[in-house]
């Protein structure tokens, strides 16, 4: 089990921030890239038995956090669901202890969602913002299910993937070709979508009449059609 951080007082800190906090508290720590060794030597100098964490309190000297210990509870998932991330952010700099890096900026997460899941930028921005609310701020903790679930919460154009032509090529089509044809962006059928009227800006359910957008005047039943050969 590798050391990924330290409990120091009320905070769990990355090694670098631990050393900084120790120095701020008047404990001399040698400058070294090997934080674990430097902290261990500092313990010897102040008379702390670093090998026996029960012999001292974390308020006075840091205690080791191993790679199996960090955990973050996700309490803002939709539907009242609860989840966990097997990692934890440094209480000072925000770096993830196991990953060893910070979460990307809002713009960076938007780019990741957009490029990884081939989404329109405006929709990717909404999804990234929602994922951040859920606590999924780093790509390492995000899966396709999270992205599709968030996409279904926002109005967006419908698109479905089909092969057309001979020789066949894959294209995005703006209307369903089959009953319950799933949307490429959110995997919901066309009838479950919210569309934003380009004339008045109102968000309209696909099966609700709306004078500016004929395609959402009623729920349409589609017959299965054979691909062109």
C-alpha positions as YAML, in Angstrom:
chain: A
units: angstrom
residues:
- id: 1
  name: UNK
  ca: [0.00, 0.00, 0.00]
- id: 2
  name: UNK
  ca: [1.52, 3.29, -1.11]
- id: 3
  name: UNK
  ca: [1.33, 6.52, 0.87]
- id: 4
  name: UNK
  ca: [-0.87, 9.06, -0.95]
- id: 5
  name: UNK
  ca: [-1.32, 11.71, 1.73]
- id: 6
  name: UNK
  ca: [-1.49, 12.56, 5.41]
- id: 7
  name: UNK
  ca: [-4.10, 13.35, 8.01]
- id: 8
  name: UNK
  ca: [-2.96, 16.52, 9.73]
- id: 9
  name: UNK
  ca: [-5.35, 18.09, 12.21]
- id: 10
  name: UNK
  ca: [-8.81, 18.26, 10.65]
- id: 11
  name: UNK
  ca: [-7.50, 18.03, 7.07]
- id: 12
  name: UNK
  ca: [-6.39, 15.25, 4.77]
- id: 13
  name: UNK
  ca: [-3.54, 16.69, 2.72]
- id: 14
  name: UNK
  ca: [-1.36, 15.70, -0.23]
- id: 15
  name: UNK
  ca: [2.32, 15.16, 0.69]
- id: 16
  name: UNK
  ca: [3.43, 18.57, -0.62]
- id: 17
  name: UNK
  ca: [0.77, 20.47, 1.32]
- id: 18
  name: UNK
  ca: [1.53, 18.37, 4.41]
- id: 19
  name: UNK
  ca: [5.15, 19.51, 4.33]
- id: 20
  name: UNK
  ca: [4.06, 23.10, 3.82]
- id: 21
  name: UNK
  ca: [1.65, 22.91, 6.77]
- id: 22
  name: UNK
  ca: [4.36, 21.37, 8.98]
- id: 23
  name: UNK
  ca: [6.78, 24.18, 8.18]
- id: 24
  name: UNK
  ca: [4.07, 26.75, 8.87]
- id: 25
  name: UNK
  ca: [3.60, 25.10, 12.28]
- id: 26
  name: UNK
  ca: [7.32, 25.44, 13.04]
- id: 27
  name: UNK
  ca: [8.42, 21.85, 12.24]
- id: 28
  name: UNK
  ca: [11.62, 21.65, 10.21]
- id: 29
  name: UNK
  ca: [11.27, 19.38, 7.17]
- id: 30
  name: UNK
  ca: [14.17, 18.83, 4.79]
- id: 31
  name: UNK
  ca: [13.69, 19.80, 1.15]
- id: 32
  name: UNK
  ca: [13.37, 16.52, -0.73]
- id: 33
  name: UNK
  ca: [11.31, 14.94, -3.48]
- id: 34
  name: UNK
  ca: [10.87, 11.96, -1.15]
- id: 35
  name: UNK
  ca: [8.23, 13.46, 1.13]
- id: 36
  name: UNK
  ca: [7.72, 10.26, 3.09]
- id: 37
  name: UNK
  ca: [11.38, 10.03, 4.09]
- id: 38
  name: UNK
  ca: [11.57, 13.75, 4.88]
- id: 39
  name: UNK
  ca: [8.50, 13.59, 7.13]
- id: 40
  name: UNK
  ca: [9.84, 10.47, 8.85]
- id: 41
  name: UNK
  ca: [13.15, 12.24, 9.62]
- id: 42
  name: UNK
  ca: [11.25, 15.25, 10.90]
- id: 43
  name: UNK
  ca: [9.39, 12.95, 13.29]
- id: 44
  name: UNK
  ca: [12.67, 11.72, 14.74]
- id: 45
  name: UNK
  ca: [13.82, 15.28, 15.34]
- id: 46
  name: UNK
  ca: [10.68, 16.19, 17.31]
- id: 47
  name: UNK
  ca: [10.56, 12.89, 19.21]
- id: 48
  name: UNK
  ca: [7.51, 11.36, 17.50]
- id: 49
  name: UNK
  ca: [7.36, 7.57, 16.98]
- id: 50
  name: UNK
  ca: [6.20, 7.78, 13.36]
- id: 51
  name: UNK
  ca: [5.93, 3.98, 13.09]
- id: 52
  name: UNK
  ca: [3.25, 3.87, 15.83]
- id: 53
  name: UNK
  ca: [0.41, 6.23, 14.94]
- id: 54
  name: UNK
  ca: [-1.41, 5.35, 18.15]
- id: 55
  name: UNK
  ca: [1.37, 7.04, 20.11]
- id: 56
  name: UNK
  ca: [0.59, 10.56, 18.89]
- id: 57
  name: UNK
  ca: [-2.31, 12.72, 17.74]
- id: 58
  name: UNK
  ca: [-2.74, 14.05, 14.19]
- id: 59
  name: UNK
  ca: [-3.08, 17.57, 15.63]
- id: 60
  name: UNK
  ca: [0.58, 17.46, 16.60]
- id: 61
  name: UNK
  ca: [2.05, 15.43, 13.72]
- id: 62
  name: UNK
  ca: [0.76, 14.00, 10.40]
- id: 63
  name: UNK
  ca: [-0.55, 10.43, 10.13]
- id: 64
  name: UNK
  ca: [-0.20, 8.41, 6.96]
- id: 65
  name: UNK
  ca: [-3.07, 7.92, 4.46]
- id: 66
  name: UNK
  ca: [-2.57, 4.86, 2.26]
- id: 67
  name: UNK
  ca: [-3.98, 4.25, -1.21]
- id: 68
  name: UNK
  ca: [-6.80, 2.09, 0.18]
- id: 69
  name: UNK
  ca: [-8.16, 4.73, 2.55]
- id: 70
  name: UNK
  ca: [-9.34, 7.76, 0.51]
- id: 71
  name: UNK
  ca: [-13.05, 7.85, -0.27]
- id: 72
  name: UNK
  ca: [-15.48, 10.59, -1.26]
- id: 73
  name: UNK
  ca: [-19.22, 10.16, -0.86]
- id: 74
  name: UNK
  ca: [-21.38, 11.54, -3.66]
- id: 75
  name: UNK
  ca: [-24.56, 12.96, -2.15]
- id: 76
  name: UNK
  ca: [-25.89, 15.06, -5.06]
- id: 77
  name: UNK
  ca: [-26.53, 12.33, -7.62]
- id: 78
  name: UNK
  ca: [-29.94, 12.53, -9.36]
- id: 79
  name: UNK
  ca: [-32.85, 10.60, -7.94]
- id: 80
  name: UNK
  ca: [-31.43, 10.65, -4.43]
- id: 81
  name: UNK
  ca: [-28.86, 8.01, -5.34]
- id: 82
  name: UNK
  ca: [-25.63, 7.74, -3.38]
- id: 83
  name: UNK
  ca: [-22.26, 6.83, -4.75]
- id: 84
  name: UNK
  ca: [-18.60, 6.84, -3.88]
- id: 85
  name: UNK
  ca: [-15.29, 7.81, -5.44]
- id: 86
  name: UNK
  ca: [-12.30, 5.81, -4.27]
- id: 87
  name: UNK
  ca: [-10.21, 8.94, -3.87]
- id: 88
  name: UNK
  ca: [-10.22, 12.21, -1.95]
- id: 89
  name: UNK
  ca: [-9.12, 15.75, -2.63]
- id: 90
  name: UNK
  ca: [-6.39, 17.49, -0.65]
- id: 91
  name: UNK
  ca: [-8.00, 19.81, 1.87]
- id: 92
  name: UNK
  ca: [-5.62, 22.59, 0.88]
- id: 93
  name: UNK
  ca: [-4.86, 22.53, -2.85]
- id: 94
  name: UNK
  ca: [-7.67, 20.31, -4.16]
- id: 95
  name: UNK
  ca: [-5.36, 17.73, -5.74]
- id: 96
  name: UNK
  ca: [-6.75, 14.18, -5.76]
- id: 97
  name: UNK
  ca: [-4.59, 12.12, -3.43]
- id: 98
  name: UNK
  ca: [-4.45, 8.92, -5.51]
- id: 99
  name: UNK
  ca: [-4.57, 10.52, -8.94]
- id: 100
  name: UNK
  ca: [-1.95, 13.06, -7.96]
- id: 101
  name: UNK
  ca: [-3.57, 15.87, -9.94]
- id: 102
  name: UNK
  ca: [-6.37, 18.41, -9.71]
- id: 103
  name: UNK
  ca: [-9.67, 18.26, -11.54]
- id: 104
  name: UNK
  ca: [-9.72, 20.20, -14.81]
- id: 105
  name: UNK
  ca: [-11.33, 23.62, -15.01]
- id: 106
  name: UNK
  ca: [-14.97, 23.96, -16.06]
- id: 107
  name: UNK
  ca: [-13.81, 24.69, -19.61]
- id: 108
  name: UNK
  ca: [-11.43, 21.72, -19.51]
- id: 109
  name: UNK
  ca: [-14.16, 19.34, -18.37]
- id: 110
  name: UNK
  ca: [-16.45, 20.68, -21.10]
- id: 111
  name: UNK
  ca: [-13.80, 19.95, -23.73]
- id: 112
  name: UNK
  ca: [-13.33, 16.44, -22.35]
- id: 113
  name: UNK
  ca: [-17.06, 15.68, -22.45]
- id: 114
  name: UNK
  ca: [-17.43, 17.21, -25.92]
- id: 115
  name: UNK
  ca: [-14.51, 15.38, -27.50]
- id: 116
  name: UNK
  ca: [-14.86, 12.03, -25.71]
- id: 117
  name: UNK
  ca: [-18.58, 11.63, -26.41]
- id: 118
  name: UNK
  ca: [-18.84, 13.57, -29.69]
- id: 119
  name: UNK
  ca: [-21.35, 16.08, -28.33]
- id: 120
  name: UNK
  ca: [-22.27, 19.60, -29.45]
- id: 121
  name: UNK
  ca: [-20.31, 22.14, -27.43]
- id: 122
  name: UNK
  ca: [-23.38, 23.81, -25.91]
- id: 123
  name: UNK
  ca: [-24.76, 20.48, -24.69]
- id: 124
  name: UNK
  ca: [-21.32, 19.37, -23.45]
- id: 125
  name: UNK
  ca: [-21.09, 22.56, -21.38]
- id: 126
  name: UNK
  ca: [-24.45, 21.85, -19.72]
- id: 127
  name: UNK
  ca: [-23.50, 18.24, -19.06]
- id: 128
  name: UNK
  ca: [-20.11, 19.19, -17.60]
- id: 129
  name: UNK
  ca: [-21.78, 21.67, -15.26]
- id: 130
  name: UNK
  ca: [-24.24, 19.03, -14.07]
- id: 131
  name: UNK
  ca: [-21.50, 16.44, -13.54]
- id: 132
  name: UNK
  ca: [-19.60, 18.93, -11.41]
- id: 133
  name: UNK
  ca: [-22.73, 19.42, -9.26]
- id: 134
  name: UNK
  ca: [-22.86, 15.66, -8.75]
- id: 135
  name: UNK
  ca: [-19.22, 15.66, -7.58]
- id: 136
  name: UNK
  ca: [-17.89, 14.05, -10.77]
- id: 137
  name: UNK
  ca: [-15.29, 16.71, -11.47]
- id: 138
  name: UNK
  ca: [-12.53, 14.58, -12.99]
- id: 139
  name: UNK
  ca: [-12.68, 12.49, -16.19]
- id: 140
  name: UNK
  ca: [-11.35, 9.49, -14.28]
- id: 141
  name: UNK
  ca: [-14.63, 9.25, -12.36]
- id: 142
  name: UNK
  ca: [-17.02, 9.79, -15.30]
- id: 143
  name: UNK
  ca: [-18.51, 7.04, -17.45]
- id: 144
  name: UNK
  ca: [-20.79, 7.05, -20.46]
- id: 145
  name: UNK
  ca: [-23.86, 6.37, -18.32]
- id: 146
  name: UNK
  ca: [-23.23, 9.56, -16.32]
- id: 147
  name: UNK
  ca: [-22.92, 11.62, -19.50]
- id: 148
  name: UNK
  ca: [-26.06, 10.21, -21.15]
- id: 149
  name: UNK
  ca: [-28.05, 10.64, -17.94]
- id: 150
  name: UNK
  ca: [-27.03, 14.30, -17.70]
- id: 151
  name: UNK
  ca: [-27.69, 14.88, -21.41]
- id: 152
  name: UNK
  ca: [-31.31, 13.77, -20.98]
- id: 153
  name: UNK
  ca: [-31.85, 16.63, -18.50]
- id: 154
  name: UNK
  ca: [-31.31, 19.40, -21.07]
- id: 155
  name: UNK
  ca: [-33.08, 20.42, -24.27]
- id: 156
  name: UNK
  ca: [-31.05, 19.42, -27.32]
- id: 157
  name: UNK
  ca: [-31.45, 18.49, -30.94]
- id: 158
  name: UNK
  ca: [-32.25, 14.87, -31.63]
- id: 159
  name: UNK
  ca: [-29.82, 12.77, -33.64]
- id: 160
  name: UNK
  ca: [-29.74, 9.07, -34.40]
- id: 161
  name: UNK
  ca: [-26.95, 7.02, -35.96]
- id: 162
  name: UNK
  ca: [-27.68, 4.96, -39.08]
- id: 163
  name: UNK
  ca: [-25.91, 3.53, -42.06]
- id: 164
  name: UNK
  ca: [-27.07, 4.90, -45.42]
- id: 165
  name: UNK
  ca: [-26.10, 4.50, -49.04]
- id: 166
  name: UNK
  ca: [-24.20, 1.89, -50.98]
- id: 167
  name: UNK
  ca: [-21.40, 1.59, -50.10]
- id: 168
  name: UNK
  ca: [-22.78, 2.21, -46.64]
- id: 169
  name: UNK
  ca: [-21.64, 5.17, -44.56]
- id: 170
  name: UNK
  ca: [-22.56, 6.12, -40.99]
- id: 171
  name: UNK
  ca: [-24.46, 9.40, -40.59]
- id: 172
  name: UNK
  ca: [-26.37, 11.30, -37.90]
- id: 173
  name: UNK
  ca: [-30.02, 11.72, -38.86]
- id: 174
  name: UNK
  ca: [-32.25, 14.41, -37.28]
- id: 175
  name: UNK
  ca: [-35.42, 12.25, -37.21]
- id: 176
  name: UNK
  ca: [-36.12, 8.70, -35.99]
- id: 177
  name: UNK
  ca: [-35.99, 5.92, -38.54]
- id: 178
  name: UNK
  ca: [-37.58, 3.30, -36.28]
- id: 179
  name: UNK
  ca: [-39.97, 3.26, -33.32]
- id: 180
  name: UNK
  ca: [-38.09, 4.29, -30.15]
- id: 181
  name: UNK
  ca: [-34.94, 5.01, -32.14]
- id: 182
  name: UNK
  ca: [-32.46, 6.19, -29.45]
- id: 183
  name: UNK
  ca: [-30.82, 9.60, -29.56]
- id: 184
  name: UNK
  ca: [-27.06, 9.51, -30.10]
- id: 185
  name: UNK
  ca: [-26.56, 12.13, -27.37]
- id: 186
  name: UNK
  ca: [-28.77, 10.86, -24.53]
- id: 187
  name: UNK
  ca: [-30.05, 7.43, -25.71]
- id: 188
  name: UNK
  ca: [-33.67, 8.52, -25.14]
- id: 189
  name: UNK
  ca: [-36.34, 8.11, -27.87]
- id: 190
  name: UNK
  ca: [-37.42, 11.19, -29.83]
- id: 191
  name: UNK
  ca: [-40.72, 11.40, -27.92]
- id: 192
  name: UNK
  ca: [-38.86, 11.88, -24.62]
- id: 193
  name: UNK
  ca: [-36.98, 14.96, -25.81]
- id: 194
  name: UNK
  ca: [-37.30, 18.62, -24.94]
- id: 195
  name: UNK
  ca: [-36.66, 20.95, -27.84]
- id: 196
  name: UNK
  ca: [-35.89, 24.67, -27.65]
- id: 197
  name: UNK
  ca: [-37.99, 26.61, -30.13]
- id: 198
  name: UNK
  ca: [-35.62, 28.57, -32.37]
- id: 199
  name: UNK
  ca: [-38.25, 31.31, -32.77]
- id: 200
  name: UNK
  ca: [-39.41, 32.09, -29.22]
- id: 201
  name: UNK
  ca: [-36.78, 30.26, -27.15]
- id: 202
  name: UNK
  ca: [-39.34, 28.24, -25.19]
- id: 203
  name: UNK
  ca: [-38.46, 24.67, -24.21]
- id: 204
  name: UNK
  ca: [-41.16, 22.38, -25.58]
- id: 205
  name: UNK
  ca: [-41.69, 18.63, -25.04]
- id: 206
  name: UNK
  ca: [-41.54, 16.69, -28.31]
- id: 207
  name: UNK
  ca: [-45.17, 15.54, -28.01]
- id: 208
  name: UNK
  ca: [-46.62, 18.98, -27.10]
- id: 209
  name: UNK
  ca: [-48.21, 21.25, -29.74]
- id: 210
  name: UNK
  ca: [-46.20, 24.38, -30.49]
- id: 211
  name: UNK
  ca: [-47.04, 26.83, -33.26]
- id: 212
  name: UNK
  ca: [-43.45, 27.68, -34.21]
- id: 213
  name: UNK
  ca: [-42.15, 24.15, -34.52]
- id: 214
  name: UNK
  ca: [-44.38, 21.75, -36.49]
- id: 215
  name: UNK
  ca: [-42.23, 18.72, -35.77]
- id: 216
  name: UNK
  ca: [-43.24, 18.77, -32.09]
- id: 217
  name: UNK
  ca: [-46.99, 19.32, -32.59]
- id: 218
  name: UNK
  ca: [-47.83, 15.76, -31.64]
- id: 219
  name: UNK
  ca: [-46.21, 12.49, -30.75]
- id: 220
  name: UNK
  ca: [-45.51, 10.71, -34.02]
- id: 221
  name: UNK
  ca: [-45.49, 6.95, -34.47]
- id: 222
  name: UNK
  ca: [-42.81, 5.72, -36.81]
- id: 223
  name: UNK
  ca: [-42.78, 2.56, -38.87]
- id: 224
  name: UNK
  ca: [-39.61, 0.57, -39.21]
- id: 225
  name: UNK
  ca: [-38.01, 1.08, -42.59]
- id: 226
  name: UNK
  ca: [-35.40, -0.94, -44.34]
- id: 227
  name: UNK
  ca: [-31.99, 0.63, -44.92]
- id: 228
  name: UNK
  ca: [-31.33, 1.62, -48.53]
- id: 229
  name: UNK
  ca: [-29.28, -0.90, -50.44]
...
